[in-house]
PDB file of C-alpha atoms in Angstrom:
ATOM      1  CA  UNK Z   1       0.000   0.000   0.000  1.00  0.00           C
ATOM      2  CA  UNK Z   2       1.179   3.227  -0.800  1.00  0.00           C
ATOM      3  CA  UNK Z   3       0.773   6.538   0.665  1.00  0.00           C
ATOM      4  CA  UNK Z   4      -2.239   8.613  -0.800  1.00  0.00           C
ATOM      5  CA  UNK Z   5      -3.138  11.105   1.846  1.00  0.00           C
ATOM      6  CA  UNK Z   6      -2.246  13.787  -0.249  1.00  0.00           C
ATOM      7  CA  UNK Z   7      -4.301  12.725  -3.395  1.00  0.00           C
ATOM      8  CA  UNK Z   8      -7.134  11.898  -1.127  1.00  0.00           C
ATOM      9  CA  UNK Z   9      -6.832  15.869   0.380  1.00  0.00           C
ATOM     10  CA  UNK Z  10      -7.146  17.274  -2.781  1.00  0.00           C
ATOM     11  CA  UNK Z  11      -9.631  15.019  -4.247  1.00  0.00           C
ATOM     12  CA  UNK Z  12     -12.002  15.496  -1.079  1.00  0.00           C
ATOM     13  CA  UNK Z  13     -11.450  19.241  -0.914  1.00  0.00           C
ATOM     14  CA  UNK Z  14     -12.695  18.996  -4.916  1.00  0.00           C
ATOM     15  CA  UNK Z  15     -15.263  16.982  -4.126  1.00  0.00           C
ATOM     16  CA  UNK Z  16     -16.782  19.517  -1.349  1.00  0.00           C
ATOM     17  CA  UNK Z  17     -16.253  22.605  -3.535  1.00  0.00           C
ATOM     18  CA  UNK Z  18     -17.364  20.981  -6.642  1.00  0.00           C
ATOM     19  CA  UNK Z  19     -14.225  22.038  -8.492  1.00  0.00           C
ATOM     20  CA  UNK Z  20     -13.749  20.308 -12.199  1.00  0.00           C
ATOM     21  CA  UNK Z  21     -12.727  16.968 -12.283  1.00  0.00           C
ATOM     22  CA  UNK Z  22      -8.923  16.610 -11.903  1.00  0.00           C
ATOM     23  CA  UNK Z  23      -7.582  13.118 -12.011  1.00  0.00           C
ATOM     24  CA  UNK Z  24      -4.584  13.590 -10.254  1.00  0.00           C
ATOM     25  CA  UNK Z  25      -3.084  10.963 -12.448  1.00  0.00           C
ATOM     26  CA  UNK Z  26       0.408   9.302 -12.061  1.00  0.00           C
ATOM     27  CA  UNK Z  27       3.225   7.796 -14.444  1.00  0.00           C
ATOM     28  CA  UNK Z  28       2.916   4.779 -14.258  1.00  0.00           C
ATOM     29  CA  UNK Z  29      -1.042   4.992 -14.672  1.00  0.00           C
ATOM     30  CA  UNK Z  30      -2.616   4.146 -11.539  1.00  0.00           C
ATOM     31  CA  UNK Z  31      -4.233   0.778 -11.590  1.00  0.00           C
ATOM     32  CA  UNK Z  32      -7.984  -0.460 -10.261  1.00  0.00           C
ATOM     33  CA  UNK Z  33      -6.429  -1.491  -6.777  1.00  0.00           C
ATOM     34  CA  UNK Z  34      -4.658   1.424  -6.522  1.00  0.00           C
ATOM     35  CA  UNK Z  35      -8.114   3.748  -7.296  1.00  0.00           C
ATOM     36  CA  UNK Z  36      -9.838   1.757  -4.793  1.00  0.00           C
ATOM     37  CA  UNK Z  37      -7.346   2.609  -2.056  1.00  0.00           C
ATOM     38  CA  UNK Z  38      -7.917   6.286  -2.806  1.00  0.00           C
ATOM     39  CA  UNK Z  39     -11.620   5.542  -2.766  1.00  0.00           C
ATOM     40  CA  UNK Z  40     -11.917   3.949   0.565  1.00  0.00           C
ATOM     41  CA  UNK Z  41      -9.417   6.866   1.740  1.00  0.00           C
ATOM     42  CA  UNK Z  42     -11.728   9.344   0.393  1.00  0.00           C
ATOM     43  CA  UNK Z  43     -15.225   7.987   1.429  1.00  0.00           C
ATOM     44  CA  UNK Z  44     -13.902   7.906   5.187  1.00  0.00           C
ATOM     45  CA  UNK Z  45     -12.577  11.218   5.430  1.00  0.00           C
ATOM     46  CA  UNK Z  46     -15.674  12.684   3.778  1.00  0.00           C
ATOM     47  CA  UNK Z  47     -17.630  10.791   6.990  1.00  0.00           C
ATOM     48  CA  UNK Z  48     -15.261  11.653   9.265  1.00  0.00           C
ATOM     49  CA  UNK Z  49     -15.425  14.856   8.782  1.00  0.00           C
ATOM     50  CA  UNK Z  50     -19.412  15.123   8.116  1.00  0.00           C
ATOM     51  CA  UNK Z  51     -19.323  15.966   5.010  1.00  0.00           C
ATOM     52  CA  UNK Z  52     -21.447  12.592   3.833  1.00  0.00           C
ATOM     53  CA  UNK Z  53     -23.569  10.382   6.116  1.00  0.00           C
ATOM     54  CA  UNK Z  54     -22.945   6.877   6.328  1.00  0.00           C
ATOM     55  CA  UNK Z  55     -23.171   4.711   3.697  1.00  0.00           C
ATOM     56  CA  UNK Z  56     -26.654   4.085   2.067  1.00  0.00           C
ATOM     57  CA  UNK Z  57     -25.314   1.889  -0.606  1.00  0.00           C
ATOM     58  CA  UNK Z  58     -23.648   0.843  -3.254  1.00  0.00           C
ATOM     59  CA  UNK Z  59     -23.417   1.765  -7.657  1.00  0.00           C
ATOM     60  CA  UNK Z  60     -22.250  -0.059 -10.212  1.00  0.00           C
ATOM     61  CA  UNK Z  61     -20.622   0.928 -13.123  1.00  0.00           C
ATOM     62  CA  UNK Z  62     -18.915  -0.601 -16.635  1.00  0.00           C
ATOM     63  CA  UNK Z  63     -21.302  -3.554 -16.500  1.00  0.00           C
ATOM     64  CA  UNK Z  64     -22.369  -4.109 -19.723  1.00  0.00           C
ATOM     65  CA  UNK Z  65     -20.195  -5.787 -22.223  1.00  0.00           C
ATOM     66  CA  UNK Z  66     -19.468  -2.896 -24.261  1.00  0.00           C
ATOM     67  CA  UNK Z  67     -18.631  -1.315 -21.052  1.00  0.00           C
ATOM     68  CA  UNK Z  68     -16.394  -3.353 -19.547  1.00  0.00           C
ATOM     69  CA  UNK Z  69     -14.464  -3.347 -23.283  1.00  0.00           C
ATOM     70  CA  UNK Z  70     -14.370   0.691 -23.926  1.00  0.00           C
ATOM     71  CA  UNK Z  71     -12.813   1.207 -20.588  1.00  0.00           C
ATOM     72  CA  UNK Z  72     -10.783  -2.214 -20.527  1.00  0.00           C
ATOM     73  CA  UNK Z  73     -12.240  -3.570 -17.644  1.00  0.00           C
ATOM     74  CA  UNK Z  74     -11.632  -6.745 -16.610  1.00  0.00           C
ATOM     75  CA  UNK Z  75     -15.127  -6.718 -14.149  1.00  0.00           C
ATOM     76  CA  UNK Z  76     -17.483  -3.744 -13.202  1.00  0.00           C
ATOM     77  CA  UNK Z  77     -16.345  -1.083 -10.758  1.00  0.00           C
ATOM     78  CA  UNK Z  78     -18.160   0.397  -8.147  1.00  0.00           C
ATOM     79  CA  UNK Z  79     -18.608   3.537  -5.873  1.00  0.00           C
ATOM     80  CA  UNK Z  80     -20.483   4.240  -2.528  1.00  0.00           C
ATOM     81  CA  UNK Z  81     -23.997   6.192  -2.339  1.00  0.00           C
ATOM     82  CA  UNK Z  82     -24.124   8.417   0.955  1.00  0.00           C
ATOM     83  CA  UNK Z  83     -27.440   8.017   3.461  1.00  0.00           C
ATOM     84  CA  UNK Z  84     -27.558  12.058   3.268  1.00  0.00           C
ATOM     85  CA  UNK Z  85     -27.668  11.698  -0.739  1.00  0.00           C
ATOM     86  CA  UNK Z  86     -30.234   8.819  -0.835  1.00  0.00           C
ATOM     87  CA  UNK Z  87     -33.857  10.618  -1.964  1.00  0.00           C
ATOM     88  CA  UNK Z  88     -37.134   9.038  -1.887  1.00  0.00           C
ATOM     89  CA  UNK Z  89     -39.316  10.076  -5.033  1.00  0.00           C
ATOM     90  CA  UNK Z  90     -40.472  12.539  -5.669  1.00  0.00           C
ATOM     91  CA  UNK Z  91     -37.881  14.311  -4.703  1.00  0.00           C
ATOM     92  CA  UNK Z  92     -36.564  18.174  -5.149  1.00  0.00           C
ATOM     93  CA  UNK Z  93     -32.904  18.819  -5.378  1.00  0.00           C
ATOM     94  CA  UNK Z  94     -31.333  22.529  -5.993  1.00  0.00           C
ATOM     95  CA  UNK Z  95     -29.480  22.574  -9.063  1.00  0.00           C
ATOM     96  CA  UNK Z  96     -27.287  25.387  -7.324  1.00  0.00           C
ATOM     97  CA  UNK Z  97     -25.688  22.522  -5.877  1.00  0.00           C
ATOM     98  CA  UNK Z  98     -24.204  20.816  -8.416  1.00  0.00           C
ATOM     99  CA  UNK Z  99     -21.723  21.582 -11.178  1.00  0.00           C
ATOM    100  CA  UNK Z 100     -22.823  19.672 -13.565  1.00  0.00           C
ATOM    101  CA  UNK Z 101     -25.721  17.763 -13.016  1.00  0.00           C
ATOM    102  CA  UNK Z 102     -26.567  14.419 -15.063  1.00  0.00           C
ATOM    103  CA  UNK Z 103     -28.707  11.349 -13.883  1.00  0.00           C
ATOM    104  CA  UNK Z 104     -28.501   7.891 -15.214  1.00  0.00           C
ATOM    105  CA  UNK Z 105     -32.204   5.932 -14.933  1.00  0.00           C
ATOM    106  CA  UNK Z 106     -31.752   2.112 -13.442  1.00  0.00           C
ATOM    107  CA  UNK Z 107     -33.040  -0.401 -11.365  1.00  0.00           C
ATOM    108  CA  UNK Z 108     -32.134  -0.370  -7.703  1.00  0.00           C
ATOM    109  CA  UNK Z 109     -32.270  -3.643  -5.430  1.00  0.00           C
ATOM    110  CA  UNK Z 110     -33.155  -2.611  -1.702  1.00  0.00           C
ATOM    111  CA  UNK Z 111     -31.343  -5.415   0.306  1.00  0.00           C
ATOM    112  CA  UNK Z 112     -33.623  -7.530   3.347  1.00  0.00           C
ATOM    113  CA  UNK Z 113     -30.650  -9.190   4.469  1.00  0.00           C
ATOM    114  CA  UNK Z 114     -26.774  -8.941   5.083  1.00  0.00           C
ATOM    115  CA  UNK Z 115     -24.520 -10.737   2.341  1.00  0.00           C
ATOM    116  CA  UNK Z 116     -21.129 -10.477   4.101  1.00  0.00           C
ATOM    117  CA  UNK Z 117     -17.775 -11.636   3.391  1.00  0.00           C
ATOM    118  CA  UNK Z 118     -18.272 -14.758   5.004  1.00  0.00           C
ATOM    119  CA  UNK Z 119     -21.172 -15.986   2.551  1.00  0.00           C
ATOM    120  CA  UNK Z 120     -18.963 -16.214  -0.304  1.00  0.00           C
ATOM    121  CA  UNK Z 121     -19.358 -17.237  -2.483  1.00  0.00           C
ATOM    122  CA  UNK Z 122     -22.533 -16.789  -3.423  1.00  0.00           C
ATOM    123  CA  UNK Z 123     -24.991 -19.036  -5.298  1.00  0.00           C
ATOM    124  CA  UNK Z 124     -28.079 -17.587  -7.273  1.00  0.00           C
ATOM    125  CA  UNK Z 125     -30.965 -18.656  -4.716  1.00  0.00           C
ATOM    126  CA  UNK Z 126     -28.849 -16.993  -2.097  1.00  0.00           C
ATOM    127  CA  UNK Z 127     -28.979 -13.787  -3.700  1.00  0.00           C
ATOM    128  CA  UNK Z 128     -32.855 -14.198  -4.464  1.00  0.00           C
ATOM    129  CA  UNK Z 129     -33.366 -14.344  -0.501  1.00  0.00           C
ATOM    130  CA  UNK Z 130     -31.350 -11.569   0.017  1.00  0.00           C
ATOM    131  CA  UNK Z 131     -33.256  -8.815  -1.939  1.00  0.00           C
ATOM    132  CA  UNK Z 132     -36.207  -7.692  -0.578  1.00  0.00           C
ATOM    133  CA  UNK Z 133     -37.638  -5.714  -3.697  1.00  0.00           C
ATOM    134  CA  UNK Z 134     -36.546  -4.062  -6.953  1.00  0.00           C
ATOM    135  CA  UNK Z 135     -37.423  -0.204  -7.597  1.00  0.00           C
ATOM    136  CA  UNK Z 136     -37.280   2.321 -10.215  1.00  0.00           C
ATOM    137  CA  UNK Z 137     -34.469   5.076  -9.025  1.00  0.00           C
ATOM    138  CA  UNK Z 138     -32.190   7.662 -11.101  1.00  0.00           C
ATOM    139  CA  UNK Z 139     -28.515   7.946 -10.125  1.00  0.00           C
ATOM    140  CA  UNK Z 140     -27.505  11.086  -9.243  1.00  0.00           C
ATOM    141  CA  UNK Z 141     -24.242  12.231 -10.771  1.00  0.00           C
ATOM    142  CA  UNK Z 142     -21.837  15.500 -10.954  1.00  0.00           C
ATOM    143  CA  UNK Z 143     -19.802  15.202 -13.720  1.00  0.00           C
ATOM    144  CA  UNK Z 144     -17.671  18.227 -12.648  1.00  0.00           C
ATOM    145  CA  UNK Z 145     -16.807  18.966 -16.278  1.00  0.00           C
ATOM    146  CA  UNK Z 146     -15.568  15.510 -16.712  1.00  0.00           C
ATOM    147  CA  UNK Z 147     -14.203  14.043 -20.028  1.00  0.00           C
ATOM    148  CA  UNK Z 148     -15.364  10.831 -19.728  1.00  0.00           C
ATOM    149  CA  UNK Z 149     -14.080   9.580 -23.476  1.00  0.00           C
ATOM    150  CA  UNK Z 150     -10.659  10.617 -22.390  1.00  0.00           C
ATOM    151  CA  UNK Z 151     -10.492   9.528 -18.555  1.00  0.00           C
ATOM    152  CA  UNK Z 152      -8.442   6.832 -17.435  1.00  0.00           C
ATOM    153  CA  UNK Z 153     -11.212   4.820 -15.740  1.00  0.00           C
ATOM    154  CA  UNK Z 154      -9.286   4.029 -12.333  1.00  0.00           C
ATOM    155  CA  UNK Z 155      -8.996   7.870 -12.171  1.00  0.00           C
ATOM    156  CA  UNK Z 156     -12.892   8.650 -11.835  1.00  0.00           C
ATOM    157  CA  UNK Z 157     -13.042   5.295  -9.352  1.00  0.00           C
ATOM    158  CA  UNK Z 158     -11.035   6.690  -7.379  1.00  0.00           C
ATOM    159  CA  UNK Z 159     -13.494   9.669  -7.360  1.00  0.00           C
ATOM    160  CA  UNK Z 160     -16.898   7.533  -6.573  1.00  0.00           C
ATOM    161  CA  UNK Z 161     -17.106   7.028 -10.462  1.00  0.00           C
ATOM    162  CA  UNK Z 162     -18.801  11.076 -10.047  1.00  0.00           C
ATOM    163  CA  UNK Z 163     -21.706   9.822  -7.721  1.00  0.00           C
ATOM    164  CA  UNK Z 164     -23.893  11.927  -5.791  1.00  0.00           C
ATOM    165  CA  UNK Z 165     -26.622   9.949  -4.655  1.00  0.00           C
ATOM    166  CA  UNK Z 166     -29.701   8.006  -5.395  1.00  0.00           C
ATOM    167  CA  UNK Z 167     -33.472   8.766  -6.102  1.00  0.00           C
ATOM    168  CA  UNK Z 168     -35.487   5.838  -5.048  1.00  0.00           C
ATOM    169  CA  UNK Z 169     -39.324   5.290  -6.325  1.00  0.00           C
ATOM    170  CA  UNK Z 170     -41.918   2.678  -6.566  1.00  0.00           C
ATOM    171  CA  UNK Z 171     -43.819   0.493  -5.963  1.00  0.00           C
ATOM    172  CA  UNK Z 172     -41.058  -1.805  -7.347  1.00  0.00           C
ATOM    173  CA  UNK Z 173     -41.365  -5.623  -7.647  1.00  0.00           C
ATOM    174  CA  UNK Z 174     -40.028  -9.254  -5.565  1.00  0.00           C
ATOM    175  CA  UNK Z 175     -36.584 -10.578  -7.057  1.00  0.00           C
ATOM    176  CA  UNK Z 176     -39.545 -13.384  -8.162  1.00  0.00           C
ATOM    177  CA  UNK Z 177     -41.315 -11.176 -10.522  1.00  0.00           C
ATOM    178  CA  UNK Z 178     -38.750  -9.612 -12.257  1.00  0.00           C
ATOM    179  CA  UNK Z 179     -38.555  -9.788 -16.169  1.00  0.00           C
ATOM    180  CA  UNK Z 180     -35.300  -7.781 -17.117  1.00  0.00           C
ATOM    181  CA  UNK Z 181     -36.033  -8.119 -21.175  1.00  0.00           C
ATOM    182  CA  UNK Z 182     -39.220  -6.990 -21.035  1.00  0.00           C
ATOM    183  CA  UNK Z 183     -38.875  -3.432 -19.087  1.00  0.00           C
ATOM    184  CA  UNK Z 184     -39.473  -0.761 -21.198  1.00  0.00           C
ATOM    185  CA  UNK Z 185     -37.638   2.188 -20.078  1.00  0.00           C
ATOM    186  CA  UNK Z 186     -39.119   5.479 -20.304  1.00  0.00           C
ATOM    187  CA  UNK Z 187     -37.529   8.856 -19.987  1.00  0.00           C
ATOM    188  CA  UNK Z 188     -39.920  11.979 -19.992  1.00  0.00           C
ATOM    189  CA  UNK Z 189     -38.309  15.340 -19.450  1.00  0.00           C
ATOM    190  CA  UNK Z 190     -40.573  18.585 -18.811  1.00  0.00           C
ATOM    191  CA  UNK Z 191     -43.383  16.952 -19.916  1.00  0.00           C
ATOM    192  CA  UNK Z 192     -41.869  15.415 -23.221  1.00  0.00           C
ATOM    193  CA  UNK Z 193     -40.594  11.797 -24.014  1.00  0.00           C
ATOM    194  CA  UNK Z 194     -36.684  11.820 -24.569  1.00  0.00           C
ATOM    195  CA  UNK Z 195     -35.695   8.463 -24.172  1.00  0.00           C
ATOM    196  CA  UNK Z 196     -38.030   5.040 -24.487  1.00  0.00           C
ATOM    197  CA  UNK Z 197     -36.191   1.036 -24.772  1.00  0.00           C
ATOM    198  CA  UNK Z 198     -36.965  -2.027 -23.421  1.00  0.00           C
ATOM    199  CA  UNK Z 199     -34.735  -4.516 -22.147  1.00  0.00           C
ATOM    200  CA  UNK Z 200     -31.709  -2.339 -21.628  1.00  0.00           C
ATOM    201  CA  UNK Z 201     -30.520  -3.744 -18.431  1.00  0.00           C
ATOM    202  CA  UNK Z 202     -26.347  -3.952 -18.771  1.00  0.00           C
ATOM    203  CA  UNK Z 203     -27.203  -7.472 -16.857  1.00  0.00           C
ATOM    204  CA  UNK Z 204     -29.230  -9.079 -14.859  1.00  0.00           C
ATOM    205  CA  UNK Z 205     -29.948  -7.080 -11.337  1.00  0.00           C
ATOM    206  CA  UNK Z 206     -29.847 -10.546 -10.064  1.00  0.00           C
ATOM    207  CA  UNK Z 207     -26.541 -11.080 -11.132  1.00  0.00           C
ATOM    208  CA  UNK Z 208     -25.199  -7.452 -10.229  1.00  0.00           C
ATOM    209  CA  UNK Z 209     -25.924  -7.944  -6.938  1.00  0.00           C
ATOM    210  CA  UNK Z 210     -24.060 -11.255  -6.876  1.00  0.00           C
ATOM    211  CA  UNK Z 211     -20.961  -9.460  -8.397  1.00  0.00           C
ATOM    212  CA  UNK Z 212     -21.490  -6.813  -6.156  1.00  0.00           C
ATOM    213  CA  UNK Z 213     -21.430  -8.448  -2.725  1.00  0.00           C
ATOM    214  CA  UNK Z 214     -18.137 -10.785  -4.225  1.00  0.00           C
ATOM    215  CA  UNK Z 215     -16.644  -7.971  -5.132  1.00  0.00           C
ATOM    216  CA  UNK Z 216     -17.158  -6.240  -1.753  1.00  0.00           C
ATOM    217  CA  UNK Z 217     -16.471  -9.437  -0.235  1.00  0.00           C
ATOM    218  CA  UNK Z 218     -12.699  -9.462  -1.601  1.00  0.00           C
ATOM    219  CA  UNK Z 219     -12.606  -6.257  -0.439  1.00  0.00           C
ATOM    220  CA  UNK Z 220     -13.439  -7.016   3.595  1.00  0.00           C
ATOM    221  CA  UNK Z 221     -16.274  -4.810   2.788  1.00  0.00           C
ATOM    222  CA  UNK Z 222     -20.211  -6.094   3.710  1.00  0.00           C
ATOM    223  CA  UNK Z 223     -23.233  -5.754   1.433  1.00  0.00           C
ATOM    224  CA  UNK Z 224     -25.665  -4.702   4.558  1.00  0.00           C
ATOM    225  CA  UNK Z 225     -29.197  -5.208   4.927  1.00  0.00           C
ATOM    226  CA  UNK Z 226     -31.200  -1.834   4.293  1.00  0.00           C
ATOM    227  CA  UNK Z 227     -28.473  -0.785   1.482  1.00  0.00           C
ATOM    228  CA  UNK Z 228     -29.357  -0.125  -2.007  1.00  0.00           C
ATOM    229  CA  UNK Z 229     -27.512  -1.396  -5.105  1.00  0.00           C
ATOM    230  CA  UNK Z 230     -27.778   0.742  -8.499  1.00  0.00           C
ATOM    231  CA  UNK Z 231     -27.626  -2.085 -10.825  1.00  0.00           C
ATOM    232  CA  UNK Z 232     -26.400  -0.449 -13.913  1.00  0.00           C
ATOM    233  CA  UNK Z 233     -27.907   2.245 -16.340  1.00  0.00           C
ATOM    234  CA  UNK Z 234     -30.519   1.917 -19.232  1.00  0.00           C
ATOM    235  CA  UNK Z 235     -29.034   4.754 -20.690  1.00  0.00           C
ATOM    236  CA  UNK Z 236     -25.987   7.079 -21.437  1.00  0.00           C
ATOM    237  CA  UNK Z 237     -25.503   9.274 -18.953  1.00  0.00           C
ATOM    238  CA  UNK Z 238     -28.337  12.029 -19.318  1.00  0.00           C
ATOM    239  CA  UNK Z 239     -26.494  15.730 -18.617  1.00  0.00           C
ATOM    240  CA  UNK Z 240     -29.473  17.757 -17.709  1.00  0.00           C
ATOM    241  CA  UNK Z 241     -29.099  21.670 -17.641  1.00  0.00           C
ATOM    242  CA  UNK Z 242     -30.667  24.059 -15.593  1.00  0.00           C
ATOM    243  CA  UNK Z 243     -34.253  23.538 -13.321  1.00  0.00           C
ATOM    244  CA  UNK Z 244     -36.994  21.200 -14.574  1.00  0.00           C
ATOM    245  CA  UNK Z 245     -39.007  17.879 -14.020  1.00  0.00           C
ATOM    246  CA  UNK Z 246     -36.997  14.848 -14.344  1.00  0.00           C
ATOM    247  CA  UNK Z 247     -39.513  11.328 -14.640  1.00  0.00           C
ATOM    248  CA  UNK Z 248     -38.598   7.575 -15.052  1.00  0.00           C
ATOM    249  CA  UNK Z 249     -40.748   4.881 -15.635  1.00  0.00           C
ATOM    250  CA  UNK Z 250     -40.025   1.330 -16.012  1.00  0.00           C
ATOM    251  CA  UNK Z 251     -42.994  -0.995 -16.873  1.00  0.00           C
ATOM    252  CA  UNK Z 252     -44.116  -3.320 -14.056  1.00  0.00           C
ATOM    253  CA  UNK Z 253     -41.839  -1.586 -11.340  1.00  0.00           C
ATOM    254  CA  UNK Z 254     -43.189   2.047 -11.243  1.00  0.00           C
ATOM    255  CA  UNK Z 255     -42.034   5.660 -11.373  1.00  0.00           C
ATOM    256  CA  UNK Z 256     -39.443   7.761  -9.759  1.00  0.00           C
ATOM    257  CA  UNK Z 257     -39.368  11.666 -10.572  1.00  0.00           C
ATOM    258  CA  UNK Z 258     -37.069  14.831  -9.808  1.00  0.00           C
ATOM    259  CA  UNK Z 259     -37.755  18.229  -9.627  1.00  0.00           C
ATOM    260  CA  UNK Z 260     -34.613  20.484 -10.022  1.00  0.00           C
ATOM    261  CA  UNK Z 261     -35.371  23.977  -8.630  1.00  0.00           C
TER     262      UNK Z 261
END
């Protein structure tokens, strides 16, 4: 382990201040252990200092196969979501408080029981009993003037992958009745339709949360009961400028819906 303390400073004043995304790269390139150290560094001095709350849950990013290949990704990554950053729908946020504001719409699992280190690994029927529902939600994101083409991908892990919190709606669905191909997406923005697909889950939320929790797992870290996992986008990420209402709706799970003021 090497020391980051003064990467993690200046990423976690950035982070505060909403400054533009600096990567703080290194020569040699830092690698996806190495962004995960800074991560874990970051996340608890932002709580230590009361910045964030504790953790709410947990995103995924990169998983789809295209994904995983355009960033050259061996497995998803992942980032935290803070308690004081999870919203239930509807909910009004200040766009005054972001730099640049975007959202990504996906399905969220809410967790009903603990998956911890100790349980892997996991098998499919374990991960069925440990997700209490599935719900519509948006992920909240400030891209901080980000050039995400460009970006060396352990760089913005190292950064939460540019999270900012969650939107949760509903009524959502049991692990039992979900039918990933068949959810049509649909994105309506001040009223108009901007984005409609079905079957545009990056994988199954089944299997996210399975990756997720072995993931964590190798990690010493716990998939708790009560978290949330963001279980990858149905979309590209949706920059969104200015105030306005924000609504997704996925067929069979519900609605979820932002107003930016």
């Amino acid at each position: 382990m090497t020391d980051q303390s003064g990467t993690i400073e200046e990423i976690v004043k950035d982070v505060t201040t909403g400054a533009r995304f600096e990567a703080y790269a290194t020569q040699p390139e830092r690698n996806v252990a190495q962004a995960y150290e800074i991560q874990d560094g970051v996340v608890a001095a932002l709580m230590s200092s009361g910045a964030r709350g504790e953790i709410a849950g947990w995103k995924i990013a990169a998983n789809s196969q295209q994904l995983l290949e355009r960033f050259k990704l061996d497995e998803p990554a992942s980032g935290r979501v803070f308690a004081d950053q999870r919203h239930d729908s509807p909910a009004t946020l200040n766009v005054a408080d972001y730099t640049e504001f975007a959202f990504e719409p996906e399905i969220a699992a809410i967790m009903k029981s603990t998956l911890a280190p100790s349980d892997a690994p996991l098998q499919p029927d374990e991960v069925l009993a440990a997700v209490e529902r599935f719900v519509p939600a948006m992920e909240l994101l400030d891209m901080r003037l980000t050039n995400m083409p460009s970006t060396h991908i352990p760089d913005a892990i190292a950064q939460n992958i540019s999270n900012v919190g969650a939107v949760l709606g509903g009524p959502g669905i049991t692990p039992e009745e979900l039918d990933t191909a068949n959810i049509r997406t649909t994105l309506t923005i001040g009223g108009k339709v901007e984005h409609d697909v079905t079957g545009a889950a990056p994988q199954s939320p089944l299997d996210a949360v399975a990756w997720l929790a072995s993931h964590l797992a190798a990690r010493c870290l716990t998939l708790e009961a009560g978290q949330i996992v963001l279980c990858g986008t149905h979309s590209p990420i949706w920059f969104h400028r200015g105030t306005g209402e924000i609504e997704v709706e996925m067929s069979g799970l519900g609605k979820v819906s932002v107003t930016l003021i």
